Amino acid sequence: MEELCGVGAAAPLRGDAEEPKQGSVLFLGGNEVKSSAVVKYSSAPPQAAFARLQEKTDLKLPPANWLRESAKLGPAGTTILGNNKKSKPFSSFGMAYDFIDSVGNDVDVVSDSENIKKLLKIPYSKSHVSMAVHRIGRTLLLDELDIQELFMRSSQTGDWTWLKEFYQRLIDQKWQRKKKSKEHWYQKAILSKFLYYSINGDGAAQPVPSTSKQHQEGPVSGESDEAGRSSWPAPFEMPSSLSEDPGASNQGSVPLEPSYIVGHVASAPKEQNLTTLFNDGENSQGLKNDFVRNILWTFEDIHMLVGSNMPIFGGGRYPAVSLRLRDNNKPINVLTGIDYWLDNLICNVPELVMCFHVNGIVQKYEMIKTEDIPNLENSNFSTKVIKDIAQNILSFLKSNCTKEGHTYWLFKASGSDIVKLYDLTTLCEETEDKYQNPFTMPVAILLYKVACNMMLKKNQNKKHYGTIRTLLLNCLKLLDNGRHPQIIASANYMLSELFQLDEPKKEDSTDFPINGNSDESYSEEEEEMPDSDENGSYSNSSDPPDDNKAVAIIKSVGELSVPEKYKSVHRIRPSCAFPVCHGTEERCRLVLNYVLEGLKSVDSSVKKEGDLPAADPSTPIPLKYEDESTSGGPECLEKQMALFLDKMGSFQKGKHCSQSGMIPGSWQYKMKLQLILKSSKAYYVLSDAAMILQKYGRALRYIKLALQCHDTYCCLCASMLPEVLVFLCQCLTLCGDIQLMLAQNANNRAAYLEEYNYQTKEDQEILHSLHRESRCQVFAWATDLSTDLECQLSVSCKCYEAAYEILLFSNLKNQNPEQHIQVLKRMGNIRNEIGVFYMNQAAAVQTERLGNKNVSTTEQQLWKKSFSCFEEGIQNFESIDDATNAALLLCNTGRLMRICAQAHCATEGDFKREFSPEEALYYNKAVDYYLKALRSLGKRDVHPAVWDSVNWELSTTYFTMATLQQDYAPLSRKAQEQIEKEVSEAMKKSLKYCDVDTVSARQPLCQYRAATIHHRLASMYHSCLRNQVGDEHLRKQHRVLADLHYSKAVRLFQLLKDAPCEFLRVQLERVAFAEFQMASQNSSAGKLKTLFGALDIMVKAKGAFQLIRKELVAESEQKSKDKSSAENVSPNDSPTGLNKEEVLKLLSIFESRMSFLLLQSIKLLTSTKKKIGGINEEEVVLKTNKQVYSLLLRATANKSTTLLERIEVILNLLEQLAQNNEASNGGIQ
């Protein structure tokens, strides 16, 4: 809980987050003024009751406790009672450091209460005003700028000469330091003694030892004089040129050294743990917050963080009062009244106790309520006017002090009505370097601290990103790399952290507003936009020539009393918002730019003899390539991989080395680690983006840079964090993906090589920084662009293996299951790719091997490599329960076995060719692998496409085995019956796995395969029937089976619209089968029935001829459309894929068999007619057959008819025969 001033409560810790209490509304002089005060921090002890002094007490005599520590006052007692009301320079910075949360956002002004009072009294006072103003976000920091003290220092050290010259030239031609009068020191002495009397308790003056009398005036004077002089730090220079103020002895002032700047800096600020700069640094330079109270004072709509040392007394009837001493002969004036009123408002003290004296002799006491102070006699003032003055001054300053990091000087000369505002930073840069301004460093530190504080909360509200970026950029503008490398490196790292590399692109436009209309989104480039004259002009166009250096001028202090005379015209510019990156590459490039600046700062601060020679950024780093013939290919890769894993293992043992000589644990060491890791992540994201765009050469270049960064990180880091190892796995995995894509897209190799060799200047400079620490060659094996396909595939595989090994030996497998699964999937996939590569190579070698019957050693080696890859890939997929991919690899293994089987067959020219045992062995192995694939899937629902594919391959294998056994029967080893049995079984198994019913793209193929199997089985049984003698039961069985399979083959071929020749061939074989049956028949009736059945089969072949005619007509139309193309068509092929030679051959056979059947039917019908006599249906059939036979003979005799005409004739004849089918069936019983 916070403490309301005047209530004795335990003081909260400085900087504690506290909820402010609602302040009271005061009604003073009929004017309503809203004021509330909340104590954020207090070091004062509980209020002590003041002792009312007896009349005639002589304040010129010192009390016994004078200038001694008191329990009632606490350790700050002498500070409170001896306070000379002189504000220390940089006092606002000390408060800002302690209450960093308030700076930039919630508070309008941070200052000493004395400065606030001085500003609000400007229209009433003739005294001079000199203040330094700084802007941090929407907050203004006000500090007294004691020009006289500065010029005293200038005369001793030679510093600030530029400001002294400017002051003398434009403001006061004859400057001289004014000495304070004896009366001034006299009044301070009796005030000090009065306050000590007031806490003494007995109300009596006690004599003190004579030795202390000499301190009556001296100590007070000396203390005050030295305090102000010694609190100014030296200008900010290199340590070698730092100078101490010889007079700065009382406060222990020390020159500002780099330890002040970077004392205990967070050398590696992280998102979760951004350690603040300076634990002790600010306390060594008078930048500490030494106020007794820090109060959050709200005056109307102005929020101020104010420091106050006013003594507050309490107890008894008066819980909180302020105590004042006044000369009875001097009435209270307006300035004193405003002073007392504001002090009580700021500290929320309700009453004022006034002690009047004459020449140091106490006369009387008077109690005055705070709200009555504005109405005192001779001190009457309007509180509303004070409110207007406050609002006008704040508006004036906010409108003109727009540049962060700049020091503005608000100046009013004694007796003058003109208030001027100068930009000292600009004036300083025009004359000397900016580090002659002593405010430069404290402002830079404060900007950095506010940014650090906001970075800790950046995930809570991303709208602050623009603000953080602006703070850091303005901080960097104030710093010199040679003097402050650590802050520069840290600020650049934080700037790079603002860009979230792993977030989607849309976050730039959706998560926070692009152009925020709040004071949090200010710009470092705001322009001053003067009001019109009616609203109080800031323009100095009509001012005398000596005012041309002023940023803005208040022409008369009387204007400040006019309500809303000055309105804040501070404009929020869109440029302050967080930059919108229009792509991943742009975002990463910004990150890398900040990282590079950070690396430069770190490297410049590391000095070591024998350092690497300075590299020329314009000279590209040579890319080393090795000839594939000398590198040894995969064997050499194995050695490099082993070395890499050995090195990775050494990281776990805590080994590290740095070529530049950085000391482990130093800020350079920690910061460089963070910067290198950030650059590695940026390059990884760039590589991933290039991969998506299929720019594989660029992707490989970026992943090479990412891994080179990682290599340097590994050289520096004593122990690898788990998240860093996981990131390394991701990099290696992506590198493997890129190498695989390069292997699969070999046609664009020249373009990829060009992309790979290109380098930006930024990338070169980052590489030079990396080379200061390591050779960056650990990952060279993974990132070279090879021209050999096998090498690319091997490198890809090794990348995945390396990633997997890292996950294994670092025990990250269980913590990162998703990463583990992805790596294993990729390992399985690349091993499948390599296995297919070797398998295709083996098939190519086999094709080239024409004359040599024996299998070559090369082929066998390729088979072994391919099989080994498939086997390892299957294990990878099975280990993660990926049944589908395991089935695909088993399927590929089956295909490899079939290639092995094909390699063992004899040459085609050998007429003794037989189906060999080796072929049978490998085909059976292929079958085993296909069956394993089906078992792996379990059921079709798991993956229908893969299931169908495996079934088809299995069906094909059985079909190939059966066909080879049928066509090249191993009669030397097996009996015919056994061969027929094996062929029959293989064909049936092929049919089993040939799905003709499921509608799919493969259905026509399955139907064709099934039709072919039935055709082959029918032919086999037909052949058995022809060659078999004896066993009648077996003959009958073969006859039934042949007829059955012919019927099934016909039915399936009829479903297909693109196999007329196959359909015709089956029908002709059925006719031949009928002729064979007819030859064994004796009765005429039986023969006639068989003949009519055969003719019926021929009639049913009409569909095949119709398809052939359709294709021939289409071909003819195509020829007529394009004669030129017709010349290029060979006579045996048609554009529709019809084999004309095959058609002619089948047509001739068809005409021959049809002629034979018609002739035989005519003969049989004629002989039957002679025997029976009479007219019946057979005569009609006979007449039709004779007519058809006649037409057929004429057509076949005409050699000039075209193929299409011959088919038309056949179709016509078949139509005639079809009409007599029923008659023939009915006539012959």
XYZ file of N, CA, C and O in Angstrom, residues 243-331:
356
model
N 39.194 13.640 -16.807
C 39.797 14.557 -15.842
C 38.901 14.664 -14.626
O 37.684 14.691 -14.749
N 39.475 14.738 -13.449
C 38.704 14.915 -12.227
C 38.651 16.392 -11.877
O 39.598 17.145 -12.101
N 37.545 16.776 -11.333
C 37.413 18.148 -10.847
C 38.190 18.247 -9.536
O 37.862 17.589 -8.556
N 39.240 19.052 -9.503
C 40.049 19.113 -8.259
C 39.257 19.624 -7.070
O 39.586 19.325 -5.939
N 38.197 20.357 -7.348
C 37.417 20.877 -6.234
C 36.344 19.937 -5.766
O 35.664 20.191 -4.775
N 36.168 18.845 -6.461
C 35.077 17.928 -6.114
C 35.551 16.954 -5.065
O 35.875 15.825 -5.340
N 35.610 17.402 -3.851
C 36.117 16.544 -2.788
C 35.029 16.166 -1.802
O 35.021 15.076 -1.256
N 34.094 17.057 -1.565
C 33.124 16.823 -0.505
C 32.152 15.712 -0.843
O 31.783 14.924 0.008
N 31.740 15.629 -2.115
C 30.750 14.619 -2.503
C 31.398 13.358 -3.049
O 30.717 12.429 -3.410
N 32.695 13.376 -3.187
C 33.349 12.176 -3.698
C 33.052 11.924 -5.165
O 32.791 10.814 -5.569
N 33.070 12.959 -5.961
C 32.752 12.810 -7.382
C 33.878 12.100 -8.115
O 35.046 12.336 -7.856
N 33.510 11.223 -9.021
C 34.480 10.439 -9.791
C 34.158 10.638 -11.263
O 32.996 10.697 -11.641
N 35.160 10.732 -12.126
C 34.863 10.881 -13.554
C 34.054 9.697 -14.059
O 34.164 8.587 -13.555
N 33.284 9.954 -15.084
C 32.418 8.910 -15.627
C 33.224 7.977 -16.511
O 33.665 8.343 -17.586
N 33.464 6.765 -16.032
C 34.268 5.800 -16.762
C 33.354 4.785 -17.439
O 32.172 4.705 -17.144
N 33.954 3.992 -18.326
C 33.114 2.957 -18.971
C 32.441 2.037 -17.981
O 31.388 1.487 -18.260
N 33.024 1.869 -16.804
C 32.364 1.008 -15.816
C 31.023 1.583 -15.411
O 30.091 0.868 -15.060
N 30.937 2.913 -15.452
C 29.642 3.554 -15.165
C 28.645 3.220 -16.273
O 27.479 2.961 -16.030
N 29.161 3.214 -17.463
C 28.271 3.000 -18.609
C 27.818 1.554 -18.678
O 26.662 1.254 -18.907
N 28.759 0.655 -18.489
C 28.447 -0.751 -18.728
C 28.672 -1.606 -17.506
O 28.703 -2.817 -17.600
N 28.824 -0.960 -16.360
C 29.202 -1.637 -15.125
C 28.763 -3.068 -15.003
O 29.548 -3.979 -15.063
N 27.479 -3.281 -14.799
C 26.971 -4.654 -14.636
C 25.916 -4.912 -15.690
O 24.824 -5.361 -15.399
N 26.282 -4.616 -16.903
C 25.302 -4.726 -17.991
C 24.905 -6.169 -18.205
O 25.660 -7.088 -17.947
N 23.705 -6.343 -18.671
C 23.289 -7.681 -19.083
C 23.978 -7.959 -20.392
O 23.603 -7.453 -21.427
N 25.010 -8.774 -20.336
C 25.798 -8.966 -21.551
C 25.053 -9.752 -22.596
O 25.375 -9.697 -23.755
N 24.070 -10.497 -22.190
C 23.284 -11.234 -23.190
C 21.822 -11.117 -22.860
O 21.212 -12.042 -22.350
N 21.235 -9.950 -23.132
C 19.824 -9.791 -22.767
C 18.950 -10.787 -23.502
O 19.103 -11.001 -24.688
N 18.083 -11.418 -22.751
C 17.150 -12.370 -23.354
C 15.747 -11.829 -23.197
O 15.490 -10.914 -22.443
N 14.855 -12.460 -23.924
C 13.476 -11.979 -23.866
C 12.931 -12.110 -22.454
O 12.197 -11.266 -21.979
N 13.319 -13.172 -21.759
C 12.747 -13.379 -20.437
C 13.605 -12.744 -19.348
O 13.164 -12.558 -18.240
N 14.867 -12.423 -19.629
C 15.754 -11.973 -18.568
C 16.674 -10.883 -19.076
O 17.837 -11.102 -19.318
N 16.105 -9.697 -19.276
C 16.911 -8.568 -19.725
C 17.420 -7.829 -18.486
O 16.734 -7.004 -17.922
N 18.601 -8.182 -18.042
C 19.154 -7.534 -16.859
C 19.384 -6.067 -17.163
O 19.855 -5.723 -18.220
N 19.053 -5.203 -16.227
C 19.226 -3.779 -16.481
C 20.684 -3.402 -16.389
O 21.481 -4.035 -15.699
N 21.026 -2.336 -17.093
C 22.366 -1.765 -16.980
C 22.534 -1.127 -15.605
O 21.568 -0.652 -15.019
N 23.748 -1.085 -15.161
C 24.120 -0.256 -14.020
C 23.423 -0.608 -12.717
O 22.325 -0.163 -12.488
N 24.080 -1.380 -11.915
C 23.591 -1.558 -10.555
C 24.148 -0.449 -9.656
O 23.463 0.084 -8.811
N 25.414 -0.136 -9.847
C 26.054 0.862 -8.994
C 26.493 2.078 -9.790
O 26.869 3.094 -9.226
N 26.496 1.976 -11.094
C 27.054 3.042 -11.916
C 26.391 4.365 -11.681
O 27.050 5.388 -11.520
N 25.027 4.386 -11.638
C 24.361 5.673 -11.506
C 24.602 6.301 -10.135
O 24.569 7.518 -9.977
N 24.847 5.465 -9.122
C 25.021 6.015 -7.787
C 26.362 6.716 -7.616
O 26.557 7.467 -6.682
N 27.296 6.447 -8.528
C 28.622 7.031 -8.373
C 28.718 8.401 -9.001
O 29.715 9.068 -8.879
N 27.676 8.831 -9.691
C 27.762 10.098 -10.391
C 26.653 11.072 -10.012
O 26.290 11.935 -10.795
N 26.101 10.950 -8.841
C 25.052 11.866 -8.442
C 23.753 11.601 -9.173
O 22.849 12.423 -9.152
N 23.623 10.445 -9.839
C 22.385 10.119 -10.543
C 21.470 9.271 -9.685
O 20.520 8.701 -10.169
N 21.778 9.165 -8.392
C 20.904 8.369 -7.548
C 19.696 9.199 -7.114
O 19.706 10.431 -7.153
N 18.681 8.505 -6.731
C 17.450 9.146 -6.278
C 17.582 9.393 -4.775
O 17.319 8.515 -3.968
N 18.037 10.605 -4.390
C 18.289 10.853 -2.967
C 17.219 11.734 -2.337
O 17.461 12.400 -1.327
N 16.037 11.763 -2.929
C 14.932 12.500 -2.314
C 14.353 11.702 -1.148
O 14.324 10.463 -1.170
N 13.887 12.421 -0.152
C 13.248 11.752 0.981
C 11.941 11.104 0.534
O 11.591 10.020 0.977
N 11.242 11.779 -0.361
C 9.978 11.230 -0.868
C 9.939 11.337 -2.387
O 10.398 12.330 -2.958
N 9.380 10.289 -3.004
C 9.021 10.351 -4.428
C 7.507 10.254 -4.493
O 6.912 9.280 -4.024
N 6.893 11.276 -5.080
C 5.438 11.396 -5.032
C 4.886 11.425 -6.446
O 5.418 12.128 -7.313
N 3.820 10.643 -6.672
C 3.097 10.711 -7.932
C 1.984 11.742 -7.733
O 0.976 11.482 -7.076
N 2.219 12.943 -8.271
C 1.307 14.065 -8.053
C 0.494 14.308 -9.313
O 1.061 14.501 -10.393
N -0.827 14.282 -9.179
C -1.717 14.588 -10.288
C -2.340 15.957 -10.037
O -3.082 16.143 -9.066
N -1.998 16.905 -10.885
C -2.505 18.274 -10.771
C -3.370 18.530 -11.995
O -2.864 18.629 -13.119
N -4.691 18.568 -11.774
C -5.641 18.602 -12.898
C -5.394 17.356 -13.764
O -5.454 16.242 -13.270
N -5.079 17.544 -15.047
C -4.855 16.375 -15.911
C -3.368 16.127 -16.153
O -2.995 15.414 -17.085
N -2.525 16.723 -15.334
C -1.075 16.560 -15.503
C -0.571 15.585 -14.447
O -0.807 15.758 -13.249
N 0.135 14.532 -14.908
C 0.685 13.516 -14.001
C 2.188 13.751 -13.856
O 2.911 13.755 -14.849
N 2.631 13.946 -12.621
C 4.037 14.261 -12.382
C 4.634 13.331 -11.339
O 3.982 13.010 -10.345
N 5.857 12.919 -11.576
C 6.642 12.179 -10.588
C 7.606 13.190 -9.978
O 8.511 13.690 -10.647
N 7.382 13.512 -8.701
C 8.060 14.638 -8.080
C 8.899 14.144 -6.907
O 8.482 13.259 -6.150
N 10.095 14.729 -6.771
C 10.952 14.453 -5.621
C 10.867 15.602 -4.625
O 10.937 16.770 -5.015
N 10.700 15.270 -3.351
C 10.555 16.323 -2.336
C 11.342 15.972 -1.082
O 11.393 14.805 -0.676
N 11.946 17.015 -0.479
C 12.657 16.846 0.797
C 12.015 17.667 1.910
O 12.630 17.888 2.959
N 10.794 18.169 1.717
C 10.170 19.041 2.707
C 9.934 18.299 4.023
O 9.351 17.212 4.030
N 10.399 18.881 5.166
C 10.143 18.228 6.463
C 8.650 18.270 6.777
O 7.994 19.304 6.619
N 8.093 17.141 7.204
C 6.687 17.069 7.601
C 6.643 16.621 9.060
O 7.280 15.628 9.436
N 5.884 17.374 9.867
C 5.752 17.041 11.284
C 4.324 16.589 11.552
O 3.399 16.904 10.794
N 4.130 15.863 12.642
C 2.793 15.377 12.942
C 2.684 14.945 14.375
O 3.625 15.054 15.173
N 1.494 14.407 14.700
C 1.269 13.925 16.056
C 0.310 14.823 16.807
O 0.218 16.033 16.574
N -0.454 14.213 17.699
C -1.396 14.996 18.521
C -2.533 15.530 17.677
O -3.145 14.806 16.896
N -2.796 16.822 17.865
C -3.925 17.429 17.145
C -3.631 17.589 15.665
O -4.544 17.789 14.876
N -2.362 17.548 15.300
C -1.999 17.852 13.912
C -1.279 16.627 13.296
O -0.078 16.452 13.495
N -2.010 15.779 12.620
C -1.388 14.555 12.065
C -0.327 14.848 11.016
O 0.611 14.084 10.860
N -0.449 15.955 10.261
C 0.564 16.277 9.256
C 0.545 17.778 9.027
O -0.473 18.350 8.621
N 1.667 18.419 9.320
C 1.784 19.863 9.090
C 3.167 20.154 8.521
O 4.110 19.384 8.724
N 3.264 21.251 7.784
C 4.567 21.753 7.370
C 4.906 22.944 8.257
O 4.018 23.692 8.678
N 6.169 23.118 8.579
C 6.617 24.122 9.536
C 7.424 25.185 8.801
O 8.361 24.852 8.051
N 7.032 26.460 8.962
C 7.709 27.555 8.266
C 8.138 28.629 9.262
O 7.455 28.875 10.263
N 9.239 29.281 8.985
C 9.760 30.373 9.809
C 9.709 31.663 8.990
O 10.214 31.695 7.865
N 9.050 32.703 9.521
C 8.907 33.966 8.800
C 9.355 35.144 9.674
O 9.135 35.152 10.894
N 9.972 36.133 9.025
C 10.327 37.388 9.694
C 9.060 38.230 9.814
O 8.415 38.540 8.815
N 8.709 38.569 11.021
C 7.460 39.297 11.277
C 7.436 40.665 10.605
O 6.369 41.227 10.349
N 8.636 41.199 10.303
C 8.705 42.515 9.688
C 8.525 42.460 8.174
O 8.418 43.500 7.526
N 8.553 41.211 7.627
C 8.428 41.063 6.180
C 7.143 40.284 5.880
O 7.060 39.095 6.197
N 6.147 40.942 5.279
C 4.887 40.231 4.992
C 5.089 39.147 3.921
O 6.002 39.219 3.106
